mmCIF file of C-alpha atoms in Angstrom:
data_model
loop_
_atom_site.group_PDB
_atom_site.id
_atom_site.type_symbol
_atom_site.label_atom_id
_atom_site.label_comp_id
_atom_site.label_asym_id
_atom_site.label_seq_id
_atom_site.Cartn_x
_atom_site.Cartn_y
_atom_site.Cartn_z
ATOM 1 C CA UNK A 623 -36.301 -26.812 48.815
ATOM 2 C CA UNK A 624 -36.777 -24.116 46.147
ATOM 3 C CA UNK A 625 -36.496 -24.651 41.871
ATOM 4 C CA UNK A 626 -34.785 -20.697 42.508
ATOM 5 C CA UNK A 627 -31.650 -21.265 44.348
ATOM 6 C CA UNK A 628 -30.715 -17.243 44.580
ATOM 7 C CA UNK A 629 -33.408 -15.220 44.652
ATOM 8 C CA UNK A 630 -32.677 -11.103 45.676
ATOM 9 C CA UNK A 631 -35.394 -9.320 46.803
ATOM 10 C CA UNK A 632 -35.411 -5.522 46.756
ATOM 11 C CA UNK A 633 -32.236 -5.841 47.736
ATOM 12 C CA UNK A 634 -29.762 -2.199 48.477
ATOM 13 C CA UNK A 635 -27.039 -0.700 49.497
ATOM 14 C CA UNK A 636 -26.160 2.402 51.436
ATOM 15 C CA UNK A 637 -22.589 3.188 51.468
ATOM 16 C CA UNK A 638 -22.666 6.502 54.060
ATOM 17 C CA UNK A 639 -25.460 9.241 52.174
ATOM 18 C CA UNK A 640 -24.593 6.918 49.169
ATOM 19 C CA UNK A 641 -27.151 4.239 47.800
ATOM 20 C CA UNK A 642 -24.423 2.196 45.946
ATOM 21 C CA UNK A 643 -27.434 -0.580 44.197
ATOM 22 C CA UNK A 644 -31.112 0.251 44.675
ATOM 23 C CA UNK A 645 -33.311 -2.051 44.535
ATOM 24 C CA UNK A 646 -32.333 -4.622 42.901
ATOM 25 C CA UNK A 647 -34.298 -7.915 42.282
ATOM 26 C CA UNK A 648 -33.109 -11.296 39.714
ATOM 27 C CA UNK A 649 -33.348 -14.861 40.495
ATOM 28 C CA UNK A 650 -31.153 -17.858 39.365
ATOM 29 C CA UNK A 651 -32.348 -21.435 38.619
ATOM 30 C CA UNK A 652 -29.999 -24.141 39.707
ATOM 31 C CA UNK A 653 -27.680 -24.632 36.162
ATOM 32 C CA UNK A 654 -26.107 -22.291 33.293
ATOM 33 C CA UNK A 655 -23.621 -19.044 33.217
ATOM 34 C CA UNK A 656 -25.101 -15.273 34.623
ATOM 35 C CA UNK A 657 -23.234 -12.483 34.496
ATOM 36 C CA UNK A 658 -23.830 -10.064 36.378
ATOM 37 C CA UNK A 659 -22.598 -6.734 33.339
ATOM 38 C CA UNK A 660 -21.748 -3.725 34.693
ATOM 39 C CA UNK A 661 -18.884 -0.485 34.040
ATOM 40 C CA UNK A 662 -16.345 -0.057 36.976
ATOM 41 C CA UNK A 663 -18.647 1.513 39.565
ATOM 42 C CA UNK A 664 -22.189 0.483 38.657
ATOM 43 C CA UNK A 665 -22.759 -1.704 42.015
ATOM 44 C CA UNK A 666 -21.822 -5.256 41.090
ATOM 45 C CA UNK A 667 -18.869 -5.435 43.331
ATOM 46 C CA UNK A 668 -21.226 -4.610 46.080
ATOM 47 C CA UNK A 669 -24.444 -6.992 44.609
ATOM 48 C CA UNK A 670 -22.343 -9.993 44.499
ATOM 49 C CA UNK A 671 -20.723 -9.152 48.305
ATOM 50 C CA UNK A 672 -24.106 -9.198 49.616
ATOM 51 C CA UNK A 673 -24.592 -12.293 48.321
ATOM 52 C CA UNK A 674 -21.916 -14.431 49.088
ATOM 53 C CA UNK A 675 -22.386 -12.484 52.723
ATOM 54 C CA UNK A 676 -19.202 -9.980 52.829
ATOM 55 C CA UNK A 677 -21.163 -8.105 53.452
ATOM 56 C CA UNK A 678 -24.720 -6.621 55.070
ATOM 57 C CA UNK A 679 -27.501 -5.060 52.663
ATOM 58 C CA UNK A 680 -29.461 -1.680 54.083
ATOM 59 C CA UNK A 681 -32.405 -2.989 53.080
ATOM 60 C CA UNK A 682 -33.141 -6.266 50.430
ATOM 61 C CA UNK A 683 -33.253 -10.061 51.002
ATOM 62 C CA UNK A 684 -30.691 -12.531 49.385
ATOM 63 C CA UNK A 685 -32.851 -16.652 49.783
ATOM 64 C CA UNK A 686 -30.257 -19.272 48.654
ATOM 65 C CA UNK A 687 -32.413 -22.520 48.055
ATOM 66 C CA UNK A 688 -34.603 -21.046 49.821
ATOM 67 C CA UNK A 689 -32.548 -19.744 52.992
ATOM 68 C CA UNK A 690 -32.487 -16.092 53.842
ATOM 69 C CA UNK A 691 -29.016 -15.481 54.029
ATOM 70 C CA UNK A 692 -29.491 -12.730 57.021
ATOM 71 C CA UNK A 693 -30.676 -14.977 59.170
ATOM 72 C CA UNK A 694 -29.152 -17.893 59.334
ATOM 73 C CA UNK A 695 -26.067 -16.858 57.024
ATOM 74 C CA UNK A 696 -24.236 -20.459 58.314
ATOM 75 C CA UNK A 697 -26.817 -22.568 56.585
ATOM 76 C CA UNK A 698 -27.491 -20.706 53.338
ATOM 77 C CA UNK A 699 -23.028 -20.476 52.638
ATOM 78 C CA UNK A 700 -22.876 -24.089 52.535
ATOM 79 C CA UNK A 701 -24.472 -23.671 49.373
ATOM 80 C CA UNK A 702 -22.275 -21.170 47.803
ATOM 81 C CA UNK A 703 -18.957 -21.175 46.133
ATOM 82 C CA UNK A 704 -16.557 -18.439 45.827
ATOM 83 C CA UNK A 705 -14.165 -17.595 44.010
ATOM 84 C CA UNK A 706 -13.213 -13.485 44.339
ATOM 85 C CA UNK A 707 -11.012 -11.565 41.722
ATOM 86 C CA UNK A 708 -8.131 -11.752 43.461
ATOM 87 C CA UNK A 709 -8.268 -15.923 45.163
ATOM 88 C CA UNK A 710 -7.136 -16.420 48.019
ATOM 89 C CA UNK A 711 -4.235 -18.760 47.274
ATOM 90 C CA UNK A 712 -1.518 -19.637 50.049
ATOM 91 C CA UNK A 713 0.966 -19.391 47.600
ATOM 92 C CA UNK A 714 3.980 -21.598 49.687
ATOM 93 C CA UNK A 715 0.947 -24.443 50.093
ATOM 94 C CA UNK A 716 1.093 -27.263 47.077
ATOM 95 C CA UNK A 717 -2.108 -27.849 45.775
ATOM 96 C CA UNK A 718 -3.001 -30.981 47.305
ATOM 97 C CA UNK A 719 -1.920 -28.818 50.666
ATOM 98 C CA UNK A 720 -4.094 -26.248 49.652
ATOM 99 C CA UNK A 721 -7.167 -27.808 48.716
ATOM 100 C CA UNK A 722 -7.296 -30.436 51.780
ATOM 101 C CA UNK A 723 -6.673 -26.795 53.934
ATOM 102 C CA UNK A 724 -9.513 -25.692 51.917
ATOM 103 C CA UNK A 725 -11.811 -28.794 52.606
ATOM 104 C CA UNK A 726 -11.328 -28.519 56.029
ATOM 105 C CA UNK A 727 -12.054 -25.077 56.803
ATOM 106 C CA UNK A 728 -15.196 -25.653 54.751
ATOM 107 C CA UNK A 729 -16.118 -28.467 57.603
ATOM 108 C CA UNK A 730 -15.601 -31.210 55.538
ATOM 109 C CA UNK A 731 -16.464 -34.889 56.967
ATOM 110 C CA UNK A 732 -12.847 -36.111 57.239
ATOM 111 C CA UNK A 733 -13.575 -39.177 55.773
ATOM 112 C CA UNK A 734 -14.815 -36.901 52.126
ATOM 113 C CA UNK A 735 -12.250 -34.897 51.603
ATOM 114 C CA UNK A 736 -9.622 -36.754 49.661
ATOM 115 C CA UNK A 737 -12.661 -37.818 47.373
ATOM 116 C CA UNK A 738 -13.618 -34.361 46.878
ATOM 117 C CA UNK A 739 -10.409 -33.139 46.554
ATOM 118 C CA UNK A 740 -9.701 -35.876 43.694
ATOM 119 C CA UNK A 741 -12.243 -35.075 41.746
ATOM 120 C CA UNK A 742 -12.017 -31.113 42.000
ATOM 121 C CA UNK A 743 -7.994 -31.735 40.881
ATOM 122 C CA UNK A 744 -9.572 -33.187 38.093
ATOM 123 C CA UNK A 745 -12.037 -30.990 37.191
ATOM 124 C CA UNK A 746 -10.148 -28.087 36.804
ATOM 125 C CA UNK A 747 -7.939 -30.258 35.325
ATOM 126 C CA UNK A 748 -4.699 -30.034 37.867
ATOM 127 C CA UNK A 749 -4.417 -32.913 39.540
ATOM 128 C CA UNK A 750 -0.757 -33.271 37.822
ATOM 129 C CA UNK A 751 0.376 -30.723 40.712
ATOM 130 C CA UNK A 752 -0.706 -31.981 43.510
ATOM 131 C CA UNK A 753 2.707 -31.177 44.623
ATOM 132 C CA UNK A 754 3.800 -28.437 43.080
ATOM 133 C CA UNK A 755 4.542 -25.104 45.142
ATOM 134 C CA UNK A 756 1.323 -22.782 43.712
ATOM 135 C CA UNK A 757 3.631 -19.371 43.696
ATOM 136 C CA UNK A 758 5.857 -22.013 41.393
ATOM 137 C CA UNK A 759 2.126 -22.021 39.304
ATOM 138 C CA UNK A 760 1.302 -20.492 35.984
ATOM 139 C CA UNK A 761 -1.242 -17.212 36.198
ATOM 140 C CA UNK A 762 -3.528 -19.440 34.582
ATOM 141 C CA UNK A 763 -2.825 -22.554 36.595
ATOM 142 C CA UNK A 764 -3.691 -20.692 40.175
ATOM 143 C CA UNK A 765 -6.930 -19.874 38.641
ATOM 144 C CA UNK A 766 -7.540 -22.852 38.048
ATOM 145 C CA UNK A 767 -6.521 -24.085 42.031
ATOM 146 C CA UNK A 768 -9.160 -20.823 42.691
ATOM 147 C CA UNK A 769 -12.041 -22.863 41.542
ATOM 148 C CA UNK A 770 -11.370 -25.736 42.475
ATOM 149 C CA UNK A 771 -11.712 -24.395 45.534
ATOM 150 C CA UNK A 772 -15.078 -22.505 45.452
ATOM 151 C CA UNK A 773 -15.895 -25.652 44.180
ATOM 152 C CA UNK A 774 -13.935 -28.290 47.307
ATOM 153 C CA UNK A 775 -17.912 -28.389 48.570
ATOM 154 C CA UNK A 776 -19.695 -29.347 45.873
ATOM 155 C CA UNK A 777 -21.702 -26.375 46.055
ATOM 156 C CA UNK A 778 -25.003 -25.860 44.221
ATOM 157 C CA UNK A 779 -23.671 -21.868 43.393
ATOM 158 C CA UNK A 780 -20.675 -20.611 42.300
ATOM 159 C CA UNK A 781 -19.230 -16.915 42.476
ATOM 160 C CA UNK A 782 -17.003 -16.065 40.254
ATOM 161 C CA UNK A 783 -15.431 -12.692 40.566
ATOM 162 C CA UNK A 784 -13.441 -10.933 37.070
ATOM 163 C CA UNK A 785 -12.217 -15.080 36.297
ATOM 164 C CA UNK A 786 -10.021 -14.136 33.791
ATOM 165 C CA UNK A 787 -8.758 -10.867 34.636
ATOM 166 C CA UNK A 788 -4.992 -10.931 33.586
ATOM 167 C CA UNK A 789 -5.398 -13.590 31.735
ATOM 168 C CA UNK A 790 -3.412 -14.842 28.166
ATOM 169 C CA UNK A 791 -6.104 -15.626 25.363
ATOM 170 C CA UNK A 792 -4.908 -19.121 25.340
ATOM 171 C CA UNK A 793 -5.532 -18.935 29.616
ATOM 172 C CA UNK A 794 -9.033 -17.244 29.074
ATOM 173 C CA UNK A 795 -10.649 -20.219 26.559
ATOM 174 C CA UNK A 796 -9.478 -22.890 28.980
ATOM 175 C CA UNK A 797 -11.488 -21.070 31.998
ATOM 176 C CA UNK A 798 -14.575 -19.950 29.996
ATOM 177 C CA UNK A 799 -14.573 -23.940 28.688
ATOM 178 C CA UNK A 800 -13.814 -24.963 32.459
ATOM 179 C CA UNK A 801 -16.655 -22.898 33.671
ATOM 180 C CA UNK A 802 -18.870 -23.825 31.065
ATOM 181 C CA UNK A 803 -18.423 -27.457 32.230
ATOM 182 C CA UNK A 804 -19.166 -26.902 36.266
ATOM 183 C CA UNK A 805 -22.502 -24.828 35.089
ATOM 184 C CA UNK A 806 -23.581 -28.133 34.018
ATOM 185 C CA UNK A 807 -23.943 -29.613 37.847
ATOM 186 C CA UNK A 808 -25.052 -25.707 38.920
ATOM 187 C CA UNK A 809 -25.583 -22.066 38.568
ATOM 188 C CA UNK A 810 -22.531 -20.144 38.021
ATOM 189 C CA UNK A 811 -22.497 -16.064 38.266
ATOM 190 C CA UNK A 812 -19.232 -13.962 36.580
ATOM 191 C CA UNK A 813 -18.731 -11.549 37.845
ATOM 192 C CA UNK A 814 -17.706 -8.371 34.663
ATOM 193 C CA UNK A 815 -17.144 -5.714 33.106
ATOM 194 C CA UNK A 816 -16.308 -6.931 29.727
ATOM 195 C CA UNK A 817 -18.378 -7.643 27.065
ATOM 196 C CA UNK A 818 -16.894 -9.870 24.749
ATOM 197 C CA UNK A 819 -16.700 -12.525 28.242
ATOM 198 C CA UNK A 820 -20.423 -12.333 28.507
ATOM 199 C CA UNK A 821 -21.056 -12.596 25.156
ATOM 200 C CA UNK A 822 -18.786 -15.722 24.804
ATOM 201 C CA UNK A 823 -19.834 -17.697 28.094
ATOM 202 C CA UNK A 824 -23.487 -16.592 29.668
ATOM 203 C CA UNK A 825 -26.710 -18.216 29.290
ATOM 204 C CA UNK A 826 -27.814 -15.465 30.862
ATOM 205 C CA UNK A 827 -27.636 -11.404 32.223
ATOM 206 C CA UNK A 828 -28.290 -8.958 34.894
ATOM 207 C CA UNK A 829 -27.114 -5.602 34.224
ATOM 208 C CA UNK A 830 -26.755 -3.087 36.026
ATOM 209 C CA UNK A 831 -25.371 0.530 35.828
ATOM 210 C CA UNK A 832 -26.316 3.345 38.666
ATOM 211 C CA UNK A 833 -26.476 0.593 40.998
ATOM 212 C CA UNK A 834 -29.827 -0.490 38.944
ATOM 213 C CA UNK A 835 -31.242 -3.344 37.643
ATOM 214 C CA UNK A 836 -31.503 -1.675 33.833
ATOM 215 C CA UNK A 837 -31.622 -5.379 32.248
ATOM 216 C CA UNK A 838 -31.833 -9.488 32.636
ATOM 217 C CA UNK A 839 -32.819 -12.105 30.379
ATOM 218 C CA UNK A 840 -30.951 -14.101 27.751
ATOM 219 C CA UNK A 841 -27.730 -13.648 26.098
ATOM 220 C CA UNK A 842 -30.030 -14.128 23.878
ATOM 221 C CA UNK A 843 -32.837 -11.207 24.548
ATOM 222 C CA UNK A 844 -29.819 -9.091 25.024
ATOM 223 C CA UNK A 845 -27.777 -10.090 21.835
ATOM 224 C CA UNK A 846 -30.998 -8.717 20.110
ATOM 225 C CA UNK A 847 -32.674 -5.792 22.699
ATOM 226 C CA UNK A 848 -31.647 -3.158 19.806
ATOM 227 C CA UNK A 849 -32.932 -4.057 16.651
ATOM 228 C CA UNK A 850 -30.767 -4.197 13.426
ATOM 229 C CA UNK A 851 -29.806 -0.555 12.063
ATOM 230 C CA UNK A 852 -26.965 -0.819 9.205
ATOM 231 C CA UNK A 853 -27.051 -2.940 6.187
ATOM 232 C CA UNK A 854 -24.292 -3.867 4.052
ATOM 233 C CA UNK A 855 -24.305 -3.494 0.207
ATOM 234 C CA UNK A 856 -22.608 -4.454 -2.574
ATOM 235 C CA UNK A 857 -22.691 -3.129 -5.954
ATOM 236 C CA UNK A 858 -21.654 -3.504 -9.222
ATOM 237 C CA UNK A 859 -22.729 -0.300 -10.151
ATOM 238 C CA UNK A 860 -23.067 1.852 -7.395
ATOM 239 C CA UNK A 861 -24.201 5.572 -7.739
ATOM 240 C CA UNK A 862 -21.558 8.134 -7.731
ATOM 241 C CA UNK A 863 -23.694 10.024 -5.960
ATOM 242 C CA UNK A 864 -23.856 9.759 -1.532
ATOM 243 C CA UNK A 865 -27.499 11.221 -2.307
ATOM 244 C CA UNK A 866 -29.267 8.912 -3.954
ATOM 245 C CA UNK A 867 -28.853 6.854 -1.719
ATOM 246 C CA UNK A 868 -29.954 9.306 1.054
ATOM 247 C CA UNK A 869 -33.251 9.793 -0.667
ATOM 248 C CA UNK A 870 -34.168 6.229 -0.295
ATOM 249 C CA UNK A 871 -36.707 7.124 2.336
ATOM 250 C CA UNK A 872 -35.556 5.632 6.491
ATOM 251 C CA UNK A 873 -31.309 6.217 4.566
ATOM 252 C CA UNK A 874 -29.519 8.677 7.709
ATOM 253 C CA UNK A 875 -26.054 8.791 6.776
ATOM 254 C CA UNK A 876 -23.514 6.668 4.079
ATOM 255 C CA UNK A 877 -20.788 5.093 4.455
ATOM 256 C CA UNK A 878 -18.901 4.165 1.452
ATOM 257 C CA UNK A 879 -16.099 1.668 2.299
ATOM 258 C CA UNK A 880 -14.705 0.877 -0.725
ATOM 259 C CA UNK A 881 -16.166 1.543 -5.059
ATOM 260 C CA UNK A 882 -18.637 -1.286 -4.864
ATOM 261 C CA UNK A 883 -19.437 -1.396 -0.827
ATOM 262 C CA UNK A 884 -21.110 0.627 1.084
ATOM 263 C CA UNK A 885 -22.774 0.958 5.108
ATOM 264 C CA UNK A 886 -26.118 3.036 4.792
ATOM 265 C CA UNK A 887 -27.129 3.352 8.895
ATOM 266 C CA UNK A 888 -31.501 3.767 8.674
ATOM 267 C CA UNK A 889 -33.918 4.013 12.191
ATOM 268 C CA UNK A 890 -36.950 2.401 12.564
ATOM 269 C CA UNK A 891 -37.608 0.900 9.199
ATOM 270 C CA UNK A 892 -39.078 -2.973 8.643
ATOM 271 C CA UNK A 893 -39.337 -2.365 5.022
ATOM 272 C CA UNK A 894 -35.800 -1.308 4.744
ATOM 273 C CA UNK A 895 -34.573 -3.532 2.657
ATOM 274 C CA UNK A 896 -37.233 -3.960 0.262
ATOM 275 C CA UNK A 897 -36.676 0.145 -0.662
ATOM 276 C CA UNK A 898 -33.067 0.140 -1.491
ATOM 277 C CA UNK A 899 -33.951 -3.175 -3.496
ATOM 278 C CA UNK A 900 -36.323 -1.091 -4.995
ATOM 279 C CA UNK A 901 -34.077 1.967 -5.584
ATOM 280 C CA UNK A 902 -31.165 -0.595 -6.836
ATOM 281 C CA UNK A 903 -33.803 -2.160 -9.514
ATOM 282 C CA UNK A 904 -34.799 0.819 -10.928
ATOM 283 C CA UNK A 905 -31.600 2.512 -11.458
ATOM 284 C CA UNK A 906 -29.359 0.111 -11.906
ATOM 285 C CA UNK A 907 -26.954 -0.265 -9.701
ATOM 286 C CA UNK A 908 -26.550 -3.865 -10.344
ATOM 287 C CA UNK A 909 -26.916 -4.371 -5.846
ATOM 288 C CA UNK A 910 -25.284 -8.431 -5.705
ATOM 289 C CA UNK A 911 -25.209 -8.680 -2.036
ATOM 290 C CA UNK A 912 -27.089 -6.833 0.938
ATOM 291 C CA UNK A 913 -27.282 -7.793 4.911
ATOM 292 C CA UNK A 914 -28.764 -6.437 7.347
ATOM 293 C CA UNK A 915 -25.984 -5.746 11.122
ATOM 294 C CA UNK A 916 -26.445 -6.778 14.326
ATOM 295 C CA UNK A 917 -25.138 -3.893 17.057
ATOM 296 C CA UNK A 918 -22.469 -4.305 18.539
ATOM 297 C CA UNK A 919 -22.778 -5.132 21.747
ATOM 298 C CA UNK A 920 -20.935 -2.643 22.761
ATOM 299 C CA UNK A 921 -22.860 -0.543 21.726
ATOM 300 C CA UNK A 922 -26.299 -1.889 23.669
ATOM 301 C CA UNK A 923 -23.944 -2.256 26.150
ATOM 302 C CA UNK A 924 -24.018 2.049 25.409
ATOM 303 C CA UNK A 925 -27.795 2.683 25.013
ATOM 304 C CA UNK A 926 -28.914 0.573 27.946
ATOM 305 C CA UNK A 927 -26.130 2.048 30.495
ATOM 306 C CA UNK A 928 -27.905 5.196 28.977
ATOM 307 C CA UNK A 929 -24.454 6.674 27.243
ATOM 308 C CA UNK A 930 -23.446 7.089 23.537
ATOM 309 C CA UNK A 931 -20.254 7.468 21.873
#
């Protein structure tokens, strides 16, 4: 046994002559929501498919609860639940028929299946639809059925590929809440290219870009990766000429939003607020509000991935 449910070591994979991913390393603890983040084509799907044993890597190792996935895939996969982006639903079946089928192909003991089906239906909020044909369910409830099959065998680790893709805002909120509940008992990895999804759902992030790991850490560390670079100010008697604001050491650009409200862009100056306050007092600008703005998650993503807007 190990306190790490997932250990990825030196993971690399090549399609023909091109490396899709190269030297990916990370670990996942026993609980929480982990985001595998990256733009389309970054390598996250390759990484996820290797972890779920859909694809065999060119180099490196994946350990599931200490078991090497390449050497003993059957034993390792007992600990994994997986929901691909396109849920593998048999839409002509009822919810009960489908979940009993999924439990059976997971080789669950016959005497445990009924209880397991009841448990996941309650967890995923689909008990009411037990006898409903899956094709007659809404997209949100079909996704809940897909999540139910991924946890039917009570795995320690669940992988959800783009779990809210194509859902409406209310359905997205419900699925996010469900993911958080599932992660109270096990580790959940969600793969996505949608930045607000990570911010709303994840505790930790692994970000892959151009096949390489460019960030791994907590969501707080990710959100604070870049220092603030904008100061928002309100002055009741601001200077008529914006050049006076640009003359403050460290200010690189001025945005005038209204007559009294400005956004002052600066770079690399921990004392910028003090400088602005001092200048405002000296010139009787009547400063009423001042606050630092953090860069948006989109901008952090762009900088980490070597892109620019």
